[in-house]
PDB file of C-alpha atoms and ligand atoms in Angstrom:
ATOM      1  CA  MET A   1       0.000   0.000   0.000  1.00 67.00           C
ATOM      2  CA  ARG A   2       1.401   3.434  -0.851  1.00 77.00           C
ATOM      3  CA  PRO A   3       1.938   5.864   2.030  1.00 89.00           C
ATOM      4  CA  LEU A   4      -0.726   8.536   2.312  1.00 96.00           C
ATOM      5  CA  LEU A   5      -0.605  11.941   3.879  1.00 97.00           C
ATOM      6  CA  PHE A   6      -3.538  13.737   5.457  1.00 98.00           C
ATOM      7  CA  ALA A   7      -2.958  17.411   6.246  1.00 98.00           C
ATOM      8  CA  ALA A   8      -5.410  19.449   8.328  1.00 98.00           C
ATOM      9  CA  ASN A   9      -5.354  23.208   7.819  1.00 98.00           C
ATOM     10  CA  TRP A  10      -7.265  24.703  10.724  1.00 98.00           C
ATOM     11  CA  LYS A  11      -6.921  28.249   9.335  1.00 98.00           C
ATOM     12  CA  MET A  12      -8.107  30.877  11.887  1.00 98.00           C
ATOM     13  CA  ASN A  13      -9.802  28.355  14.181  1.00 98.00           C
ATOM     14  CA  ILE A  14      -9.018  26.324  17.341  1.00 98.00           C
ATOM     15  CA  GLY A  15      -7.166  28.061  20.174  1.00 98.00           C
ATOM     16  CA  PRO A  16      -4.610  26.367  22.479  1.00 98.00           C
ATOM     17  CA  ALA A  17      -7.080  24.812  24.941  1.00 98.00           C
ATOM     18  CA  GLU A  18      -9.347  23.744  22.078  1.00 98.00           C
ATOM     19  CA  ALA A  19      -6.331  22.228  20.303  1.00 98.00           C
ATOM     20  CA  ARG A  20      -5.630  20.007  23.318  1.00 98.00           C
ATOM     21  CA  THR A  21      -9.261  18.883  23.491  1.00 98.00           C
ATOM     22  CA  TYR A  22      -9.408  18.349  19.724  1.00 98.00           C
ATOM     23  CA  LEU A  23      -6.217  16.275  19.632  1.00 98.00           C
ATOM     24  CA  ALA A  24      -7.215  14.206  22.655  1.00 98.00           C
ATOM     25  CA  ALA A  25     -10.442  13.336  20.813  1.00 98.00           C
ATOM     26  CA  PHE A  26      -8.590  12.736  17.534  1.00 98.00           C
ATOM     27  CA  THR A  27      -5.973  10.401  19.005  1.00 97.00           C
ATOM     28  CA  LYS A  28      -8.700   8.448  20.761  1.00 97.00           C
ATOM     29  CA  ALA A  29     -10.627   8.049  17.511  1.00 97.00           C
ATOM     30  CA  TYR A  30      -7.612   7.394  15.283  1.00 96.00           C
ATOM     31  CA  GLY A  31      -4.968   4.784  16.122  1.00 95.00           C
ATOM     32  CA  ARG A  32      -1.718   4.636  14.178  1.00 94.00           C
ATOM     33  CA  HIS A  33      -1.870   3.219  10.647  1.00 92.00           C
ATOM     34  CA  PRO A  34       1.606   2.308   9.331  1.00 91.00           C
ATOM     35  CA  ASP A  35       0.837   3.619   5.838  1.00 92.00           C
ATOM     36  CA  ARG A  36      -0.472   7.037   6.921  1.00 95.00           C
ATOM     37  CA  GLU A  37       0.787  10.274   8.418  1.00 97.00           C
ATOM     38  CA  VAL A  38      -1.426  13.068   9.665  1.00 98.00           C
ATOM     39  CA  TRP A  39      -0.219  16.658   9.715  1.00 98.00           C
ATOM     40  CA  PHE A  40      -1.912  19.500  11.623  1.00 98.00           C
ATOM     41  CA  PHE A  41      -1.541  23.174  10.810  1.00 98.00           C
ATOM     42  CA  PRO A  42      -3.001  25.101  13.781  1.00 98.00           C
ATOM     43  CA  PRO A  43      -2.969  28.886  14.054  1.00 98.00           C
ATOM     44  CA  ALA A  44       0.398  30.085  15.431  1.00 98.00           C
ATOM     45  CA  VAL A  45      -0.900  30.524  18.982  1.00 98.00           C
ATOM     46  CA  SER A  46      -1.873  26.845  19.147  1.00 98.00           C
ATOM     47  CA  ILE A  47       1.267  25.249  17.663  1.00 98.00           C
ATOM     48  CA  GLU A  48       2.875  24.594  21.036  1.00 98.00           C
ATOM     49  CA  ALA A  49      -0.257  23.119  22.645  1.00 98.00           C
ATOM     50  CA  ALA A  50      -0.793  20.900  19.593  1.00 98.00           C
ATOM     51  CA  ALA A  51       2.831  19.743  19.481  1.00 98.00           C
ATOM     52  CA  GLN A  52       2.830  18.898  23.188  1.00 98.00           C
ATOM     53  CA  THR A  53      -0.435  16.977  22.973  1.00 98.00           C
ATOM     54  CA  ILE A  54       0.750  14.658  20.193  1.00 97.00           C
ATOM     55  CA  ALA A  55       4.402  14.396  21.224  1.00 96.00           C
ATOM     56  CA  GLN A  56       4.061  10.624  21.797  1.00 94.00           C
ATOM     57  CA  ARG A  57       2.666   9.890  18.337  1.00 96.00           C
ATOM     58  CA  ARG A  58       5.335   9.615  15.610  1.00 94.00           C
ATOM     59  CA  ASP A  59       2.680   9.411  12.890  1.00 97.00           C
ATOM     60  CA  LEU A  60       1.267  12.853  13.749  1.00 98.00           C
ATOM     61  CA  ARG A  61       3.114  16.121  13.080  1.00 98.00           C
ATOM     62  CA  VAL A  62       2.481  19.814  13.558  1.00 98.00           C
ATOM     63  CA  GLY A  63       3.255  22.708  11.245  1.00 98.00           C
ATOM     64  CA  ALA A  64       2.818  26.469  10.917  1.00 98.00           C
ATOM     65  CA  GLN A  65       0.342  27.958   8.444  1.00 98.00           C
ATOM     66  CA  ASP A  66       2.817  30.625   7.345  1.00 98.00           C
ATOM     67  CA  ILE A  67       6.204  32.069   8.292  1.00 98.00           C
ATOM     68  CA  HIS A  68       8.054  35.273   7.502  1.00 98.00           C
ATOM     69  CA  TRP A  69      11.181  34.998   5.355  1.00 98.00           C
ATOM     70  CA  GLU A  70      13.380  36.892   7.801  1.00 98.00           C
ATOM     71  CA  PRO A  71      14.763  35.005  10.812  1.00 96.00           C
ATOM     72  CA  LYS A  72      13.946  37.850  13.252  1.00 96.00           C
ATOM     73  CA  GLY A  73      13.255  41.555  13.482  1.00 96.00           C
ATOM     74  CA  ALA A  74      10.616  44.260  13.407  1.00 98.00           C
ATOM     75  CA  PHE A  75       7.777  42.435  11.622  1.00 97.00           C
ATOM     76  CA  THR A  76       4.784  43.018  13.860  1.00 97.00           C
ATOM     77  CA  GLY A  77       2.308  40.168  13.756  1.00 96.00           C
ATOM     78  CA  ALA A  78       4.555  37.754  11.869  1.00 97.00           C
ATOM     79  CA  ILE A  79       6.397  34.648  13.060  1.00 98.00           C
ATOM     80  CA  SER A  80       9.722  33.354  11.773  1.00 98.00           C
ATOM     81  CA  GLY A  81      10.580  29.772  10.930  1.00 98.00           C
ATOM     82  CA  SER A  82      12.731  29.609  14.028  1.00 98.00           C
ATOM     83  CA  LEU A  83       9.860  30.782  16.277  1.00 98.00           C
ATOM     84  CA  ALA A  84       7.561  28.166  14.749  1.00 98.00           C
ATOM     85  CA  ASN A  85      10.247  25.539  15.258  1.00 98.00           C
ATOM     86  CA  GLN A  86      10.737  26.560  18.902  1.00 98.00           C
ATOM     87  CA  ALA A  87       6.981  26.152  19.431  1.00 98.00           C
ATOM     88  CA  GLY A  88       7.195  22.582  18.152  1.00 98.00           C
ATOM     89  CA  ALA A  89       6.457  22.857  14.411  1.00 98.00           C
ATOM     90  CA  HIS A  90       8.217  20.520  11.983  1.00 98.00           C
ATOM     91  CA  LEU A  91       6.536  21.801   8.849  1.00 98.00           C
ATOM     92  CA  THR A  92       5.120  24.959   7.366  1.00 98.00           C
ATOM     93  CA  LEU A  93       2.624  25.782   4.647  1.00 98.00           C
ATOM     94  CA  ILE A  94       3.964  28.295   2.156  1.00 98.00           C
ATOM     95  CA  GLY A  95       1.989  30.292  -0.390  1.00 98.00           C
ATOM     96  CA  HIS A  96      -1.433  29.058   0.643  1.00 98.00           C
ATOM     97  CA  SER A  97      -4.070  30.523  -1.652  1.00 96.00           C
ATOM     98  CA  GLU A  98      -5.413  32.717   1.169  1.00 97.00           C
ATOM     99  CA  ARG A  99      -1.930  34.138   1.773  1.00 97.00           C
ATOM    100  CA  ARG A 100      -1.609  34.890  -1.924  1.00 97.00           C
ATOM    101  CA  HIS A 101      -5.115  36.188  -2.606  1.00 94.00           C
ATOM    102  CA  VAL A 102      -6.247  37.708   0.711  1.00 96.00           C
ATOM    103  CA  PHE A 103      -2.878  39.004   1.942  1.00 96.00           C
ATOM    104  CA  GLY A 104      -1.260  39.712  -1.427  1.00 97.00           C
ATOM    105  CA  GLU A 105       1.706  37.376  -1.049  1.00 97.00           C
ATOM    106  CA  THR A 106       3.800  37.306  -4.213  1.00 97.00           C
ATOM    107  CA  ASP A 107       5.518  34.449  -6.035  1.00 96.00           C
ATOM    108  CA  ALA A 108       8.883  35.983  -5.089  1.00 96.00           C
ATOM    109  CA  GLU A 109       7.947  35.959  -1.398  1.00 97.00           C
ATOM    110  CA  THR A 110       7.105  32.251  -1.544  1.00 98.00           C
ATOM    111  CA  GLY A 111      10.651  31.617  -2.790  1.00 96.00           C
ATOM    112  CA  LYS A 112      12.146  33.514   0.149  1.00 97.00           C
ATOM    113  CA  LYS A 113       9.877  31.629   2.552  1.00 98.00           C
ATOM    114  CA  VAL A 114      10.944  28.234   1.199  1.00 97.00           C
ATOM    115  CA  THR A 115      14.577  29.186   1.858  1.00 96.00           C
ATOM    116  CA  ALA A 116      13.690  30.483   5.337  1.00 97.00           C
ATOM    117  CA  ALA A 117      11.743  27.332   6.201  1.00 98.00           C
ATOM    118  CA  LEU A 118      14.618  25.062   5.247  1.00 96.00           C
ATOM    119  CA  ALA A 119      17.068  27.231   7.211  1.00 96.00           C
ATOM    120  CA  ALA A 120      14.815  26.811  10.266  1.00 98.00           C
ATOM    121  CA  GLU A 121      14.580  23.033   9.726  1.00 97.00           C
ATOM    122  CA  LEU A 122      10.923  23.155   8.796  1.00 98.00           C
ATOM    123  CA  GLN A 123       9.743  21.047   5.891  1.00 97.00           C
ATOM    124  CA  PRO A 124       7.940  23.331   3.436  1.00 97.00           C
ATOM    125  CA  VAL A 125       4.540  22.430   2.011  1.00 98.00           C
ATOM    126  CA  LEU A 126       4.348  24.692  -1.011  1.00 98.00           C
ATOM    127  CA  CYS A 127       0.797  25.449  -2.166  1.00 98.00           C
ATOM    128  CA  VAL A 128       0.114  26.188  -5.817  1.00 98.00           C
ATOM    129  CA  GLY A 129      -3.073  26.533  -7.832  1.00 97.00           C
ATOM    130  CA  GLU A 130      -4.931  28.485 -10.466  1.00 97.00           C
ATOM    131  CA  THR A 131      -7.987  30.756 -10.229  1.00 95.00           C
ATOM    132  CA  LEU A 132     -11.198  29.922 -12.059  1.00 94.00           C
ATOM    133  CA  ALA A 133     -10.460  32.549 -14.739  1.00 95.00           C
ATOM    134  CA  GLN A 134      -7.016  31.050 -15.295  1.00 96.00           C
ATOM    135  CA  ARG A 135      -8.469  27.539 -15.568  1.00 94.00           C
ATOM    136  CA  GLU A 136     -11.103  28.674 -18.026  1.00 93.00           C
ATOM    137  CA  ALA A 137      -8.422  30.400 -20.090  1.00 96.00           C
ATOM    138  CA  GLY A 138      -6.503  27.106 -20.257  1.00 96.00           C
ATOM    139  CA  GLU A 139      -3.663  28.514 -18.150  1.00 97.00           C
ATOM    140  CA  THR A 140      -3.671  26.005 -15.289  1.00 97.00           C
ATOM    141  CA  VAL A 141      -0.344  24.317 -16.030  1.00 97.00           C
ATOM    142  CA  PRO A 142       1.502  27.549 -16.986  1.00 97.00           C
ATOM    143  CA  VAL A 143       0.289  29.228 -13.761  1.00 97.00           C
ATOM    144  CA  VAL A 144       1.266  26.304 -11.565  1.00 98.00           C
ATOM    145  CA  THR A 145       4.626  26.010 -13.324  1.00 97.00           C
ATOM    146  CA  ARG A 146       5.262  29.727 -12.797  1.00 97.00           C
ATOM    147  CA  GLN A 147       4.500  29.327  -9.088  1.00 98.00           C
ATOM    148  CA  LEU A 148       6.842  26.323  -8.825  1.00 97.00           C
ATOM    149  CA  GLU A 149       9.591  28.117 -10.723  1.00 96.00           C
ATOM    150  CA  ALA A 150       9.309  31.226  -8.511  1.00 96.00           C
ATOM    151  CA  ALA A 151       9.365  29.284  -5.255  1.00 96.00           C
ATOM    152  CA  LEU A 152      11.852  26.543  -6.120  1.00 95.00           C
ATOM    153  CA  GLY A 153      13.567  27.378  -9.404  1.00 92.00           C
ATOM    154  CA  GLY A 154      16.468  29.233  -7.818  1.00 85.00           C
ATOM    155  CA  ARG A 155      17.442  26.338  -5.571  1.00 85.00           C
ATOM    156  CA  ASP A 156      20.472  24.223  -6.212  1.00 78.00           C
ATOM    157  CA  GLY A 157      19.993  21.837  -3.296  1.00 72.00           C
ATOM    158  CA  LYS A 158      17.853  18.763  -3.051  1.00 80.00           C
ATOM    159  CA  ALA A 159      15.654  19.705  -0.148  1.00 88.00           C
ATOM    160  CA  ARG A 160      12.532  17.769   0.694  1.00 92.00           C
ATOM    161  CA  VAL A 161       9.557  19.920  -0.267  1.00 96.00           C
ATOM    162  CA  THR A 162       5.948  18.720  -0.353  1.00 97.00           C
ATOM    163  CA  ILE A 163       3.665  20.307  -2.943  1.00 98.00           C
ATOM    164  CA  ALA A 164      -0.042  20.920  -2.390  1.00 98.00           C
ATOM    165  CA  TYR A 165      -2.059  21.499  -5.539  1.00 98.00           C
ATOM    166  CA  GLU A 166      -5.057  23.567  -4.477  1.00 97.00           C
ATOM    167  CA  PRO A 167      -7.115  25.149  -7.237  1.00 96.00           C
ATOM    168  CA  VAL A 168      -8.313  28.501  -5.851  1.00 94.00           C
ATOM    169  CA  TRP A 169     -11.847  27.901  -7.134  1.00 94.00           C
ATOM    170  CA  ALA A 170     -12.082  24.677  -5.120  1.00 93.00           C
ATOM    171  CA  ILE A 171     -11.048  26.032  -1.721  1.00 91.00           C
ATOM    172  CA  GLY A 172     -13.938  26.413   0.701  1.00 89.00           C
ATOM    173  CA  THR A 173     -16.462  26.379  -2.136  1.00 90.00           C
ATOM    174  CA  GLY A 174     -17.795  22.827  -1.929  1.00 89.00           C
ATOM    175  CA  ARG A 175     -16.606  22.367  -5.510  1.00 88.00           C
ATOM    176  CA  ASN A 176     -13.678  19.950  -5.698  1.00 86.00           C
ATOM    177  CA  ALA A 177     -11.600  19.102  -8.746  1.00 89.00           C
ATOM    178  CA  THR A 178     -12.429  15.711 -10.220  1.00 94.00           C
ATOM    179  CA  PRO A 179      -9.805  13.031  -9.551  1.00 94.00           C
ATOM    180  CA  LYS A 180      -8.977  13.119 -13.279  1.00 95.00           C
ATOM    181  CA  ASP A 181      -8.516  16.925 -13.356  1.00 95.00           C
ATOM    182  CA  ALA A 182      -6.391  16.858 -10.225  1.00 96.00           C
ATOM    183  CA  ALA A 183      -4.302  13.963 -11.574  1.00 97.00           C
ATOM    184  CA  GLU A 184      -3.574  15.857 -14.781  1.00 97.00           C
ATOM    185  CA  VAL A 185      -2.106  18.800 -12.856  1.00 98.00           C
ATOM    186  CA  HIS A 186      -0.259  16.467 -10.453  1.00 98.00           C
ATOM    187  CA  ARG A 187       1.389  14.794 -13.450  1.00 97.00           C
ATOM    188  CA  ALA A 188       2.544  18.184 -14.746  1.00 98.00           C
ATOM    189  CA  ILE A 189       3.896  19.124 -11.296  1.00 98.00           C
ATOM    190  CA  ARG A 190       5.700  15.772 -10.959  1.00 97.00           C
ATOM    191  CA  ALA A 191       7.221  16.159 -14.410  1.00 97.00           C
ATOM    192  CA  TRP A 192       8.438  19.660 -13.493  1.00 96.00           C
ATOM    193  CA  LEU A 193       9.947  18.430 -10.198  1.00 95.00           C
ATOM    194  CA  LYS A 194      11.736  15.556 -11.950  1.00 94.00           C
ATOM    195  CA  ALA A 195      13.026  17.688 -14.809  1.00 93.00           C
ATOM    196  CA  ARG A 196      14.212  20.629 -12.680  1.00 91.00           C
ATOM    197  CA  ALA A 197      15.699  18.407  -9.955  1.00 88.00           C
ATOM    198  CA  VAL A 198      15.546  21.157  -7.302  1.00 88.00           C
ATOM    199  CA  THR A 199      13.784  19.029  -4.704  1.00 89.00           C
ATOM    200  CA  ALA A 200      14.529  15.585  -3.369  1.00 89.00           C
ATOM    201  CA  PRO A 201      12.435  12.543  -4.269  1.00 89.00           C
ATOM    202  CA  PRO A 202      10.000  11.144  -3.393  1.00 90.00           C
ATOM    203  CA  PHE A 203       7.926  13.889  -4.963  1.00 93.00           C
ATOM    204  CA  VAL A 204       4.947  14.087  -2.650  1.00 96.00           C
ATOM    205  CA  ILE A 205       1.977  15.987  -4.065  1.00 97.00           C
ATOM    206  CA  LEU A 206      -1.225  16.588  -2.117  1.00 98.00           C
ATOM    207  CA  TYR A 207      -4.557  17.738  -3.475  1.00 97.00           C
ATOM    208  CA  GLY A 208      -6.612  20.328  -1.607  1.00 97.00           C
ATOM    209  CA  GLY A 209      -9.910  22.119  -2.136  1.00 96.00           C
ATOM    210  CA  SER A 210     -13.261  20.996  -0.689  1.00 94.00           C
ATOM    211  CA  VAL A 211     -12.044  17.521   0.245  1.00 96.00           C
ATOM    212  CA  ASN A 212     -14.485  15.845   2.623  1.00 96.00           C
ATOM    213  CA  LEU A 213     -15.593  12.487   3.952  1.00 95.00           C
ATOM    214  CA  LYS A 214     -17.695  11.879   0.857  1.00 95.00           C
ATOM    215  CA  ASN A 215     -15.103  12.554  -1.848  1.00 95.00           C
ATOM    216  CA  ALA A 216     -11.764  11.744  -0.170  1.00 96.00           C
ATOM    217  CA  ALA A 217     -11.728   8.029  -1.005  1.00 95.00           C
ATOM    218  CA  GLU A 218     -12.527   8.680  -4.657  1.00 95.00           C
ATOM    219  CA  LEU A 219      -9.821  11.346  -4.913  1.00 96.00           C
ATOM    220  CA  LEU A 220      -7.229   9.148  -3.204  1.00 95.00           C
ATOM    221  CA  ALA A 221      -8.040   6.204  -5.450  1.00 94.00           C
ATOM    222  CA  GLU A 222      -6.252   8.297  -8.087  1.00 95.00           C
ATOM    223  CA  HIS A 223      -2.610   7.261  -7.778  1.00 95.00           C
ATOM    224  CA  GLU A 224      -1.212  10.664  -8.712  1.00 96.00           C
ATOM    225  CA  LEU A 225      -2.518  11.947  -5.348  1.00 97.00           C
ATOM    226  CA  ASP A 226      -0.215  11.220  -2.405  1.00 97.00           C
ATOM    227  CA  GLY A 227      -2.593  12.753   0.086  1.00 97.00           C
ATOM    228  CA  VAL A 228      -4.969  15.601   0.798  1.00 98.00           C
ATOM    229  CA  LEU A 229      -4.826  19.059   2.401  1.00 98.00           C
ATOM    230  CA  VAL A 230      -8.132  19.745   4.091  1.00 98.00           C
ATOM    231  CA  GLY A 231      -9.622  22.869   5.672  1.00 97.00           C
ATOM    232  CA  GLY A 232     -13.302  22.764   6.619  1.00 97.00           C
ATOM    233  CA  ALA A 233     -13.597  18.981   6.937  1.00 97.00           C
ATOM    234  CA  SER A 234     -10.660  18.824   9.364  1.00 98.00           C
ATOM    235  CA  LEU A 235     -12.233  21.020  12.043  1.00 98.00           C
ATOM    236  CA  ASP A 236     -14.195  18.266  13.734  1.00 98.00           C
ATOM    237  CA  PRO A 237     -11.783  15.749  15.312  1.00 98.00           C
ATOM    238  CA  ARG A 238     -14.041  12.710  14.945  1.00 98.00           C
ATOM    239  CA  GLY A 239     -15.037  13.500  11.381  1.00 97.00           C
ATOM    240  CA  TRP A 240     -11.381  14.082  10.498  1.00 98.00           C
ATOM    241  CA  ALA A 241     -10.376  10.814  12.192  1.00 97.00           C
ATOM    242  CA  GLN A 242     -13.025   9.008  10.181  1.00 97.00           C
ATOM    243  CA  LEU A 243     -11.805  10.598   6.944  1.00 97.00           C
ATOM    244  CA  VAL A 244      -8.196   9.569   7.629  1.00 97.00           C
ATOM    245  CA  ARG A 245      -9.238   6.046   8.650  1.00 94.00           C
ATOM    246  CA  THR A 246     -11.523   5.291   5.769  1.00 88.00           C
ATOM    247  CA  ALA A 247      -9.937   7.080   2.808  1.00 83.00           C
ATOM    248  CA  ALA A 248      -7.578   4.234   1.956  1.00 68.00           C
ATOM    249  CA  GLY A 249      -5.312   4.537  -1.031  1.00 49.00           C
TER     250      GLY A 249
HETATM  251  P1  LIG B 301     -11.126  23.489   2.246  1.00 77.67           P
HETATM  252  O1  LIG B 301      -9.710  24.227   2.394  1.00 77.67           O
HETATM  253  O2  LIG B 301     -10.878  22.018   2.481  1.00 77.67           O
HETATM  254  O3  LIG B 301     -11.991  24.102   3.309  1.00 77.67           O
HETATM  255  O4  LIG B 301     -11.612  23.741   0.857  1.00 77.67           O
HETATM  256  C1  LIG B 301      -8.541  23.649   1.896  1.00 77.67           C
HETATM  257  C2  LIG B 301      -7.365  24.561   2.146  1.00 77.67           C
HETATM  258  O5  LIG B 301      -7.529  25.791   2.069  1.00 77.67           O
HETATM  259  O6  LIG B 301      -6.240  24.104   2.414  1.00 77.67           O
END
């Protein structure tokens, strides 16, 4: 069975005390499966509580939702990779659609953040994806390739970077990409990663955008998908445990 990755993006939900309660319920409902890892991306204030609560479970990991590219300094409201690491994060999302489209994060900034994450010993999960207008104009692969090139193209190392393909039109809309549509973009991403050789294999590519208990198994039956990045459907610990348990590859 191929290993599968289930990433929960809590966005601006679940404070520290709630994170402890959530993870106690989750670990009770979900025992370790050798072929699965579950990653949690709490808001920054809850990273430490989350990391402490699951410290005994090697199959569960915690990450930041975003980091600044500078290691320290006068950046009110931001956290650095090192601060996230000190709080117990092992991973960080970079370039999530909401960072790009709500907060105006640029392609160039995602590149600086990838470098900063690796310097702070956080594994980056780089999010890429096209808007509806770009998809309808047939620009999906060029857009995603541009985002990959900006974030990773300048690298000469072979760092481990996970990619999350999240079409903007599918996030929080209840409208997910079909397994076939997602697979097509995943193939293009995998081809780019292999050809450019700026990240280390295995090339792990997650799909995100309105994944839920009903569609997860069908999406993960598509072998191009190595896992899922889930927002809304990860907020209830028992529902999320059920999704991780039942969505076998
Ligand atoms: P969603 O969010 O599952 O609520 O669509 C996914 C994401 O933004 O990572």
